[in-house]
C-alpha cells in the first residue's frame, strides 16, 4: 500500500478557474472565455517550450498565456492589468474538498507532497495562502529540471525527492495528460474526474478514477 | 535568397477543417465542434506523446483524437464511423490558393518540399489526390525520427533531406507553434496568417508574416 502521495497543484488541489471572477469584473462578458483560453494556452506553452528546449518558468509561461488570451478577446495587454490578473495565481482557491482530504490523509500517517509545474515562488504563495504548509512534507517544483510535465524528468524529481520508487507513490491529478504521464512513469495514478472530466486518449489509463479528493482514503484502506 | 521552400501540410497547404462537412452530415449540429476538437486534440496528442516518449504515427494519433472528440460530443465511437471520417484525411482539400502558389514558385526554379507530422502513407495520399506530386521534390515526414514538431529533430530531418543549411530554406506554416519551432531551429520562417491567425506567445517571431501562399513569390524577389 502506498505510504506517500504526490498531488498535482493546478486544477487538482487548486481551482485554476477561480481567476474567472476577476477576469469578468475587469472585462465584463469575457470572464469565462478569458479563463478558459488562459488555461488552455498555459498548458500548450508548457508542452511546446519543453519540446523546443526553450524553458521559461511557469510564471513567465502563465503570463505569456494571459497575453495571448487577452489579445484573442480584443483586449490590449497593459502591465497593470497583467500584474493584477497574475496576482490571482498566488491566491487561487483550493477545491472545496481539498483541505478536508489533506487533513484526513495526514491523520492516517501518509506522507503528503505537491508535485507541480509551478515555480517555487508561485507554489509557496498559493500553499501558504490556503494554509496547506503544515500538512505537506514537500512542495516539489519541476523548475530545477527545466522541463514541464509530462516529460519523465518532471516525475523523476518526485521519486528522487521522496526517496521512494514510483510504484510506492500515489500520484493524484485531475489533469488527464498528467495522469497519463504519471502512469507512464510508473506511479500508482489516481485521476480526479470531478463532474466534467474526460480522460485523454493517450494509450495509458489511470490506475484509479474517483470523483473527489476525499475519495482517496478509501483507496488506501 | 532562399532557393528552397519547405511547406507544412496540415493547415498550410491542406485545409484540416474540410472534414467539417462530413462530420456535420454524419452528426447533424455537431460538425463544427467535432472538427475543432478533433484538430485541437490531434495537436495536443502529438506534443504529449513526444514529451512522454510514446510516439505513435500521425494516423494513430489522429484516430485517437477523433475518438476523444466523438466521446466529448456524446457519440459512441464505432469502427465504421471512425474509418469513414479518417478517410477524409486522405483527401483533405487544398487551400484555395495552394496550387497556384506552388506552380508559380516551381516556375521560378525554387525547390519545393513538404515537411509534415503526417505519416508517409497519409502524405502520399493527400498529395497525390491534390495532384501536387509533380510540383514537389520531396515529401518529408517526421516518422523516421519518431518525434513530432516542434522538436528540433522534426526540423533537422528537413535540412538533412534537402542538404541545405536551415537559413537557406524558407519554412512556411500557418500553425503558430510550427513557425515558432522552425524559427527556433534557424529556418527563415514564414507565417501564413490567413484571416484569423493569432501568433503564439512563445518568445519567437516569424521572419515574415503574410496572408496567403501566393504572397510568397514577392518575398523572394
Tab-separated table of C-alpha atoms in Angstrom:
chain	number	residue	atom	x	y	z
A	1	UNK	CA	0.000	0.000	0.000
A	2	UNK	CA	1.215	3.470	-0.872
A	3	UNK	CA	2.523	5.430	2.130
A	4	UNK	CA	3.129	8.653	0.196
A	5	UNK	CA	1.025	10.802	-2.102
A	6	UNK	CA	2.097	13.439	-4.605
A	7	UNK	CA	-0.641	15.853	-5.612
A	8	UNK	CA	-0.719	17.944	-8.750
A	9	UNK	CA	-1.446	21.565	-7.764
A	10	UNK	CA	-3.220	23.473	-10.528
A	11	UNK	CA	-6.636	22.020	-11.237
A	12	UNK	CA	-6.234	19.281	-8.622
A	13	UNK	CA	-5.762	20.967	-5.221
A	14	UNK	CA	-6.378	24.499	-6.533
A	15	UNK	CA	-9.109	25.720	-8.860
A	16	UNK	CA	-7.457	27.414	-11.837
A	17	UNK	CA	-10.785	28.880	-12.842
A	18	UNK	CA	-11.055	30.894	-9.657
A	19	UNK	CA	-9.480	33.643	-11.831
A	20	UNK	CA	-12.734	33.865	-13.778
A	21	UNK	CA	-14.414	36.286	-11.366
A	22	UNK	CA	-11.654	38.883	-11.629
A	23	UNK	CA	-11.473	38.405	-15.419
A	24	UNK	CA	-15.205	39.066	-15.588
A	25	UNK	CA	-15.002	42.082	-13.264
A	26	UNK	CA	-12.213	43.644	-15.324
A	27	UNK	CA	-13.592	42.654	-18.746
A	28	UNK	CA	-17.367	42.185	-18.465
A	29	UNK	CA	-18.763	39.455	-20.693
A	30	UNK	CA	-15.327	37.955	-21.337
A	31	UNK	CA	-14.593	36.249	-17.998
A	32	UNK	CA	-15.372	32.675	-18.998
A	33	UNK	CA	-13.625	32.893	-22.389
A	34	UNK	CA	-10.534	34.548	-20.891
A	35	UNK	CA	-10.285	31.997	-18.107
A	36	UNK	CA	-10.653	29.008	-20.481
A	37	UNK	CA	-8.214	30.300	-23.063
A	38	UNK	CA	-5.690	31.404	-20.452
A	39	UNK	CA	-5.589	27.873	-19.045
A	40	UNK	CA	-5.521	26.208	-22.492
A	41	UNK	CA	-2.581	28.306	-23.670
A	42	UNK	CA	-0.767	27.966	-20.342
A	43	UNK	CA	-0.718	24.190	-20.800
A	44	UNK	CA	0.086	24.333	-24.517
A	45	UNK	CA	3.026	26.620	-23.860
A	46	UNK	CA	4.454	24.299	-21.193
A	47	UNK	CA	4.360	21.460	-23.733
A	48	UNK	CA	5.683	23.494	-26.646
A	49	UNK	CA	8.514	25.142	-24.710
A	50	UNK	CA	9.529	21.762	-23.294
A	51	UNK	CA	9.612	20.241	-26.789
A	52	UNK	CA	11.590	23.140	-28.255
A	53	UNK	CA	14.017	23.198	-25.327
A	54	UNK	CA	13.070	26.812	-24.564
A	55	UNK	CA	12.180	26.505	-20.873
A	56	UNK	CA	10.900	29.552	-19.028
A	57	UNK	CA	9.379	29.125	-15.597
A	58	UNK	CA	5.650	28.691	-15.028
A	59	UNK	CA	5.208	32.304	-14.004
A	60	UNK	CA	6.565	33.534	-17.358
A	61	UNK	CA	4.589	30.933	-19.305
A	62	UNK	CA	1.388	31.778	-17.442
A	63	UNK	CA	1.891	35.469	-18.177
A	64	UNK	CA	2.522	34.746	-21.885
A	65	UNK	CA	-0.660	32.685	-21.984
A	66	UNK	CA	-2.591	35.562	-20.417
A	67	UNK	CA	-1.233	37.937	-23.064
A	68	UNK	CA	-2.452	35.550	-25.779
A	69	UNK	CA	-5.893	35.230	-24.177
A	70	UNK	CA	-6.347	38.986	-23.790
A	71	UNK	CA	-5.306	39.703	-27.395
A	72	UNK	CA	-7.618	36.946	-28.589
A	73	UNK	CA	-10.511	38.642	-26.808
A	74	UNK	CA	-9.670	42.014	-28.335
A	75	UNK	CA	-8.042	43.455	-25.211
A	76	UNK	CA	-4.669	45.232	-25.447
A	77	UNK	CA	-2.494	43.790	-22.670
A	78	UNK	CA	-1.153	46.515	-20.359
A	79	UNK	CA	1.222	45.941	-17.431
A	80	UNK	CA	-1.208	46.941	-14.695
A	81	UNK	CA	-3.893	44.508	-15.908
A	82	UNK	CA	-1.371	41.691	-16.342
A	83	UNK	CA	0.017	42.253	-12.840
A	84	UNK	CA	-3.440	42.303	-11.295
A	85	UNK	CA	-4.589	39.127	-13.049
A	86	UNK	CA	-1.314	37.302	-12.408
A	87	UNK	CA	-1.721	38.150	-8.733
A	88	UNK	CA	-4.757	35.870	-8.661
A	89	UNK	CA	-2.440	32.930	-9.362
A	90	UNK	CA	-0.843	33.495	-5.972
A	91	UNK	CA	-4.163	33.038	-4.175
A	92	UNK	CA	-6.137	30.506	-6.232
A	93	UNK	CA	-8.972	28.976	-4.249
A	94	UNK	CA	-8.430	25.404	-3.135
A	95	UNK	CA	-11.062	22.999	-4.432
A	96	UNK	CA	-13.876	22.640	-1.914
A	97	UNK	CA	-12.847	19.249	-0.537
A	98	UNK	CA	-9.039	19.732	-0.642
A	99	UNK	CA	-8.414	20.800	2.965
A	100	UNK	CA	-10.541	18.016	4.412
A	101	UNK	CA	-8.860	15.393	2.210
A	102	UNK	CA	-5.357	16.544	3.165
A	103	UNK	CA	-6.201	16.591	6.881
A	104	UNK	CA	-7.687	13.093	6.870
A	105	UNK	CA	-4.740	11.666	4.919
A	106	UNK	CA	-2.255	13.366	7.217
A	107	UNK	CA	-4.058	11.862	10.229
A	108	UNK	CA	-3.681	8.450	8.567
A	109	UNK	CA	0.092	8.953	8.661
A	110	UNK	CA	0.510	9.278	4.879
A	111	UNK	CA	3.396	11.429	3.634
A	112	UNK	CA	1.869	14.271	1.578
A	113	UNK	CA	3.518	16.386	-1.100
A	114	UNK	CA	2.809	18.572	-4.109
A	115	UNK	CA	4.414	17.807	-7.496
A	116	UNK	CA	3.771	20.729	-9.810
A	117	UNK	CA	4.786	22.685	-12.907
A	118	UNK	CA	4.586	25.820	-10.767
A	119	UNK	CA	7.651	27.853	-9.924
A	120	UNK	CA	8.743	27.602	-6.269
A	121	UNK	CA	7.608	31.171	-5.507
A	122	UNK	CA	4.155	30.603	-7.018
A	123	UNK	CA	3.712	27.353	-5.116
A	124	UNK	CA	4.883	28.812	-1.811
A	125	UNK	CA	2.373	31.634	-2.134
A	126	UNK	CA	-0.637	29.519	-3.052
A	127	UNK	CA	0.144	26.814	-0.487
A	128	UNK	CA	0.655	29.271	2.309
A	129	UNK	CA	-2.445	31.267	1.347
A	130	UNK	CA	-4.512	28.060	1.639
A	131	UNK	CA	-2.752	27.161	4.931
A	132	UNK	CA	-1.651	23.825	3.496
A	133	UNK	CA	2.009	24.287	4.502
A	134	UNK	CA	1.761	22.374	7.773
A	135	UNK	CA	0.055	19.448	6.018
A	136	UNK	CA	2.714	18.932	3.351
A	137	UNK	CA	6.105	17.323	3.751
A	138	UNK	CA	7.408	18.670	0.437
A	139	UNK	CA	6.406	21.101	-2.307
A	140	UNK	CA	8.198	19.830	-5.406
A	141	UNK	CA	8.549	22.074	-8.459
A	142	UNK	CA	9.792	20.980	-11.896
A	143	UNK	CA	11.838	24.188	-12.033
A	144	UNK	CA	15.219	22.588	-11.178
A	145	UNK	CA	14.910	20.168	-14.132
A	146	UNK	CA	13.721	22.909	-16.534
A	147	UNK	CA	11.137	20.816	-18.323
A	148	UNK	CA	7.399	20.503	-17.717
A	149	UNK	CA	5.075	17.533	-17.298
A	150	UNK	CA	4.549	15.021	-18.839
A	151	UNK	CA	8.299	14.671	-19.511
A	152	UNK	CA	9.773	11.867	-17.382
A	153	UNK	CA	12.234	14.272	-15.726
A	154	UNK	CA	9.296	16.180	-14.220
A	155	UNK	CA	8.246	12.965	-12.425
A	156	UNK	CA	11.715	11.660	-11.604
A	157	UNK	CA	12.302	14.684	-9.369
A	158	UNK	CA	9.371	13.443	-7.266
A	159	UNK	CA	10.760	9.952	-6.686
A	160	UNK	CA	14.218	11.453	-6.075
A	161	UNK	CA	12.864	13.943	-3.528
A	162	UNK	CA	10.664	11.469	-1.677
A	163	UNK	CA	13.267	8.686	-1.816
A	164	UNK	CA	10.698	6.092	-2.838
A	165	UNK	CA	10.161	4.065	-6.013
A	166	UNK	CA	7.335	5.342	-8.235
A	167	UNK	CA	5.104	2.339	-7.610
A	168	UNK	CA	5.015	3.135	-3.877
A	169	UNK	CA	3.701	6.635	-4.510
A	170	UNK	CA	0.106	7.560	-5.303
A	171	UNK	CA	0.164	10.352	-7.905
A	172	UNK	CA	-3.068	12.341	-7.874
A	173	UNK	CA	-4.157	14.665	-10.667
A	174	UNK	CA	-7.336	15.940	-12.273
A	175	UNK	CA	-5.447	16.665	-15.497
A	176	UNK	CA	-5.717	13.783	-17.940
A	177	UNK	CA	-2.346	14.421	-19.574
A	178	UNK	CA	-0.699	14.465	-16.130
A	179	UNK	CA	-2.330	11.200	-15.102
A	180	UNK	CA	-1.105	9.697	-18.385
A	181	UNK	CA	2.439	10.950	-17.782
A	182	UNK	CA	2.433	9.753	-14.179
A	183	UNK	CA	1.130	6.302	-15.185
A	184	UNK	CA	3.728	6.094	-17.953
A	185	UNK	CA	6.450	6.920	-15.427
A	186	UNK	CA	5.255	4.166	-13.108
A	187	UNK	CA	3.311	5.865	-10.304
A	188	UNK	CA	0.112	4.370	-8.945
A	189	UNK	CA	-2.000	7.017	-10.630
A	190	UNK	CA	-5.279	8.480	-9.408
A	191	UNK	CA	-7.430	10.540	-11.733
A	192	UNK	CA	-9.740	13.055	-10.075
A	193	UNK	CA	-12.611	13.177	-12.526
A	194	UNK	CA	-14.860	15.654	-10.681
A	195	UNK	CA	-18.048	16.183	-12.705
A	196	UNK	CA	-16.757	17.105	-16.132
A	197	UNK	CA	-13.630	15.060	-16.683
A	198	UNK	CA	-12.944	13.126	-19.852
A	199	UNK	CA	-9.806	11.004	-19.953
A	200	UNK	CA	-7.316	11.726	-22.729
A	201	UNK	CA	-6.804	9.099	-25.455
A	202	UNK	CA	-3.073	8.613	-24.970
A	203	UNK	CA	-2.919	4.860	-24.629
A	204	UNK	CA	-2.472	4.989	-20.821
A	205	UNK	CA	-5.246	4.605	-18.296
A	206	UNK	CA	-5.233	5.757	-14.660
A	207	UNK	CA	-4.946	3.033	-12.050
A	208	UNK	CA	-7.843	4.622	-10.147
A	209	UNK	CA	-10.561	7.072	-11.204
A	210	UNK	CA	-12.506	8.867	-8.475
A	211	UNK	CA	-14.712	11.939	-8.244
A	212	UNK	CA	-13.232	13.790	-5.276
A	213	UNK	CA	-10.017	14.121	-3.285
A	214	UNK	CA	-11.965	12.888	-0.275
A	215	UNK	CA	-12.371	9.531	-2.058
A	216	UNK	CA	-8.632	8.860	-1.666
A	217	UNK	CA	-8.656	7.394	1.894
A	218	UNK	CA	-10.907	4.580	0.667
A	219	UNK	CA	-8.285	3.659	-1.941
A	220	UNK	CA	-5.751	3.198	0.836
A	221	UNK	CA	-7.932	1.047	3.049
B	1	UNK	CA	17.932	34.431	-51.102
B	2	UNK	CA	16.302	31.113	-50.258
B	3	UNK	CA	16.316	28.642	-53.172
B	4	UNK	CA	14.247	26.009	-51.363
B	5	UNK	CA	10.949	26.038	-49.502
B	6	UNK	CA	9.541	23.517	-47.027
B	7	UNK	CA	5.782	23.716	-46.534
B	8	UNK	CA	3.872	22.442	-43.567
B	9	UNK	CA	0.993	20.273	-44.841
B	10	UNK	CA	-1.966	20.274	-42.438
B	11	UNK	CA	-3.485	23.735	-42.143
B	12	UNK	CA	-0.951	25.268	-44.511
B	13	UNK	CA	-1.318	23.537	-47.904
B	14	UNK	CA	-4.367	21.490	-46.880
B	15	UNK	CA	-7.476	22.616	-45.032
B	16	UNK	CA	-7.869	20.425	-41.950
B	17	UNK	CA	-11.391	21.719	-41.494
B	18	UNK	CA	-12.528	20.270	-44.800
B	19	UNK	CA	-13.608	17.325	-42.579
B	20	UNK	CA	-16.332	19.524	-41.101
B	21	UNK	CA	-18.868	18.795	-43.854
B	22	UNK	CA	-18.737	15.036	-43.359
B	23	UNK	CA	-18.803	15.469	-39.558
B	24	UNK	CA	-21.936	17.582	-39.950
B	25	UNK	CA	-23.546	15.131	-42.383
B	26	UNK	CA	-22.937	12.186	-40.048
B	27	UNK	CA	-23.697	14.049	-36.795
B	28	UNK	CA	-26.005	16.980	-37.564
B	29	UNK	CA	-25.416	20.039	-35.407
B	30	UNK	CA	-22.024	18.791	-34.223
B	31	UNK	CA	-19.871	19.327	-37.337
B	32	UNK	CA	-18.092	22.498	-36.256
B	33	UNK	CA	-17.465	21.323	-32.676
B	34	UNK	CA	-16.202	17.907	-33.813
B	35	UNK	CA	-13.884	19.412	-36.406
B	36	UNK	CA	-12.403	21.954	-33.943
B	37	UNK	CA	-11.927	19.483	-31.117
B	38	UNK	CA	-10.540	16.797	-33.421
B	39	UNK	CA	-7.835	19.203	-34.601
B	40	UNK	CA	-7.116	20.545	-31.086
B	41	UNK	CA	-6.633	17.065	-29.635
B	42	UNK	CA	-4.662	15.875	-32.666
B	43	UNK	CA	-2.068	18.588	-31.999
B	44	UNK	CA	-2.119	18.132	-28.216
B	45	UNK	CA	-1.526	14.406	-28.587
B	46	UNK	CA	1.473	14.959	-30.901
B	47	UNK	CA	3.015	17.220	-28.242
B	48	UNK	CA	2.149	14.993	-25.293
B	49	UNK	CA	3.287	11.739	-26.918
B	50	UNK	CA	6.539	13.410	-27.989
B	51	UNK	CA	7.163	14.643	-24.441
B	52	UNK	CA	6.363	11.259	-22.896
B	53	UNK	CA	8.462	9.385	-25.448
B	54	UNK	CA	5.391	7.398	-26.532
B	55	UNK	CA	5.477	8.017	-30.282
B	56	UNK	CA	2.717	6.603	-32.451
B	57	UNK	CA	2.394	7.763	-36.026
B	58	UNK	CA	0.127	10.629	-37.075
B	59	UNK	CA	-2.547	8.258	-38.353
B	60	UNK	CA	-2.885	6.620	-34.919
B	61	UNK	CA	-2.759	9.978	-33.115
B	62	UNK	CA	-5.364	11.470	-35.441
B	63	UNK	CA	-7.650	8.499	-34.854
B	64	UNK	CA	-7.209	8.793	-31.051
B	65	UNK	CA	-8.070	12.484	-31.275
B	66	UNK	CA	-11.200	11.653	-33.250
B	67	UNK	CA	-12.241	9.145	-30.575
B	68	UNK	CA	-11.842	11.862	-27.925
B	69	UNK	CA	-13.838	14.380	-29.962
B	70	UNK	CA	-16.702	11.966	-30.623
B	71	UNK	CA	-16.946	10.924	-26.946
B	72	UNK	CA	-16.856	14.584	-25.933
B	73	UNK	CA	-19.829	15.250	-28.177
B	74	UNK	CA	-21.775	12.332	-26.745
B	75	UNK	CA	-21.184	9.994	-29.706
B	76	UNK	CA	-20.057	6.398	-29.102
B	77	UNK	CA	-17.141	5.780	-31.468
B	78	UNK	CA	-17.751	2.773	-33.730
B	79	UNK	CA	-15.256	1.376	-36.260
B	80	UNK	CA	-17.296	2.196	-39.357
B	81	UNK	CA	-17.693	5.867	-38.386
B	82	UNK	CA	-14.019	6.184	-37.464
B	83	UNK	CA	-12.939	4.625	-40.762
B	84	UNK	CA	-15.221	6.885	-42.781
B	85	UNK	CA	-14.076	10.067	-41.006
B	86	UNK	CA	-10.397	9.084	-41.094
B	87	UNK	CA	-10.787	8.540	-44.838
B	88	UNK	CA	-11.348	12.284	-45.199
B	89	UNK	CA	-7.784	12.856	-44.022
B	90	UNK	CA	-6.560	11.141	-47.194
B	91	UNK	CA	-8.355	13.670	-49.385
B	92	UNK	CA	-8.311	16.971	-47.485
B	93	UNK	CA	-8.998	19.927	-49.761
B	94	UNK	CA	-6.000	22.067	-50.579
B	95	UNK	CA	-6.385	25.700	-49.523
B	96	UNK	CA	-7.792	27.765	-52.380
B	97	UNK	CA	-4.529	29.423	-53.408
B	98	UNK	CA	-2.182	26.459	-52.811
B	99	UNK	CA	-1.981	25.053	-56.353
B	100	UNK	CA	-1.360	28.457	-57.925
B	101	UNK	CA	1.340	29.308	-55.370
B	102	UNK	CA	3.174	26.010	-55.892
B	103	UNK	CA	3.057	26.350	-59.685
B	104	UNK	CA	4.408	29.903	-59.684
B	105	UNK	CA	7.216	29.012	-57.273
B	106	UNK	CA	8.126	25.926	-59.307
B	107	UNK	CA	8.301	28.099	-62.444
B	108	UNK	CA	10.678	30.396	-60.569
B	109	UNK	CA	13.032	27.422	-60.162
B	110	UNK	CA	12.576	27.114	-56.393
B	111	UNK	CA	12.985	23.643	-54.861
B	112	UNK	CA	9.652	22.751	-53.219
B	113	UNK	CA	9.004	20.227	-50.464
B	114	UNK	CA	6.578	19.292	-47.705
B	115	UNK	CA	7.775	18.929	-44.087
B	116	UNK	CA	4.993	17.378	-42.050
B	117	UNK	CA	3.944	15.458	-38.962
B	118	UNK	CA	1.924	13.210	-41.287
B	119	UNK	CA	2.828	9.579	-41.801
B	120	UNK	CA	4.272	8.794	-45.249
B	121	UNK	CA	1.122	6.960	-46.363
B	122	UNK	CA	-1.170	9.833	-45.310
B	123	UNK	CA	1.022	12.389	-47.057
B	124	UNK	CA	1.307	10.360	-50.248
B	125	UNK	CA	-2.465	10.069	-50.430
B	126	UNK	CA	-3.285	13.709	-49.823
B	127	UNK	CA	-0.505	14.987	-52.102
B	128	UNK	CA	-1.459	12.710	-54.943
B	129	UNK	CA	-5.167	13.462	-54.510
B	130	UNK	CA	-4.393	17.179	-54.915
B	131	UNK	CA	-2.068	16.435	-57.887
B	132	UNK	CA	0.821	18.183	-56.135
B	133	UNK	CA	3.249	15.275	-56.646
B	134	UNK	CA	4.834	16.640	-59.805
B	135	UNK	CA	5.413	20.023	-58.150
B	136	UNK	CA	7.283	18.703	-55.117
B	137	UNK	CA	10.865	17.498	-54.967
B	138	UNK	CA	10.399	15.802	-51.583
B	139	UNK	CA	7.637	14.881	-49.142
B	140	UNK	CA	9.356	14.738	-45.753
B	141	UNK	CA	7.645	13.039	-42.809
B	142	UNK	CA	8.806	13.168	-39.182
B	143	UNK	CA	8.043	9.458	-38.956
B	144	UNK	CA	11.664	8.219	-39.246
B	145	UNK	CA	12.708	10.340	-36.226
B	146	UNK	CA	9.645	9.308	-34.178
B	147	UNK	CA	9.012	12.714	-32.632
B	148	UNK	CA	6.652	15.479	-33.725
B	149	UNK	CA	7.106	19.204	-34.286
B	150	UNK	CA	8.252	21.472	-32.704
B	151	UNK	CA	11.074	19.172	-31.502
B	152	UNK	CA	14.340	20.054	-33.258
B	153	UNK	CA	14.662	16.533	-34.683
B	154	UNK	CA	11.458	17.093	-36.677
B	155	UNK	CA	13.172	20.034	-38.416
B	156	UNK	CA	16.643	18.552	-38.686
B	157	UNK	CA	15.298	15.848	-40.989
B	158	UNK	CA	14.344	18.647	-43.394
B	159	UNK	CA	17.817	20.178	-43.593
B	160	UNK	CA	19.319	16.671	-43.812
B	161	UNK	CA	16.997	15.666	-46.661
B	162	UNK	CA	17.394	18.875	-48.638
B	163	UNK	CA	21.139	19.090	-47.988
B	164	UNK	CA	20.968	22.797	-47.182
B	165	UNK	CA	21.547	24.797	-44.003
B	166	UNK	CA	18.354	25.953	-42.261
B	167	UNK	CA	18.914	29.625	-43.015
B	168	UNK	CA	18.813	28.898	-46.760
B	169	UNK	CA	15.372	27.321	-46.519
B	170	UNK	CA	12.089	29.174	-46.283
B	171	UNK	CA	9.846	27.266	-43.850
B	172	UNK	CA	6.176	28.046	-44.450
B	173	UNK	CA	3.416	27.286	-41.954
B	174	UNK	CA	0.060	28.652	-40.868
B	175	UNK	CA	0.469	26.997	-37.457
B	176	UNK	CA	1.941	29.404	-34.926
B	177	UNK	CA	3.667	26.695	-32.888
B	178	UNK	CA	5.280	25.337	-36.064
B	179	UNK	CA	6.507	28.769	-37.131
B	180	UNK	CA	7.968	29.189	-33.638
B	181	UNK	CA	9.703	25.806	-33.806
B	182	UNK	CA	11.028	26.471	-37.315
B	183	UNK	CA	12.333	29.915	-36.295
B	184	UNK	CA	13.938	28.437	-33.196
B	185	UNK	CA	15.646	25.805	-35.369
B	186	UNK	CA	17.016	28.503	-37.669
B	187	UNK	CA	14.854	28.459	-40.805
B	188	UNK	CA	13.796	31.675	-42.495
B	189	UNK	CA	10.233	31.314	-41.269
B	190	UNK	CA	7.067	32.438	-42.999
B	191	UNK	CA	3.791	32.560	-41.121
B	192	UNK	CA	0.643	32.270	-43.217
B	193	UNK	CA	-1.804	34.287	-41.185
B	194	UNK	CA	-4.863	33.978	-43.462
B	195	UNK	CA	-7.759	35.919	-41.930
B	196	UNK	CA	-7.950	34.555	-38.421
B	197	UNK	CA	-4.389	33.862	-37.333
B	198	UNK	CA	-3.014	34.970	-33.982
B	199	UNK	CA	0.679	34.322	-33.338
B	200	UNK	CA	1.564	32.234	-30.295
B	201	UNK	CA	3.364	33.931	-27.383
B	202	UNK	CA	6.419	31.687	-27.329
B	203	UNK	CA	9.167	34.270	-27.443
B	204	UNK	CA	9.902	33.646	-31.143
B	205	UNK	CA	8.557	35.706	-34.010
B	206	UNK	CA	8.260	34.667	-37.654
B	207	UNK	CA	10.696	36.297	-40.050
B	208	UNK	CA	7.797	37.046	-42.417
B	209	UNK	CA	4.043	37.213	-41.874
B	210	UNK	CA	1.794	37.103	-44.939
B	211	UNK	CA	-1.865	36.414	-45.641
B	212	UNK	CA	-1.673	33.886	-48.479
B	213	UNK	CA	0.654	31.314	-50.011
B	214	UNK	CA	0.531	33.403	-53.196
B	215	UNK	CA	2.304	36.191	-51.307
B	216	UNK	CA	5.480	34.068	-51.137
B	217	UNK	CA	6.954	34.950	-54.573
B	218	UNK	CA	7.127	38.614	-53.521
B	219	UNK	CA	9.276	37.603	-50.513
B	220	UNK	CA	11.780	36.038	-52.900
B	221	UNK	CA	12.010	38.992	-55.279
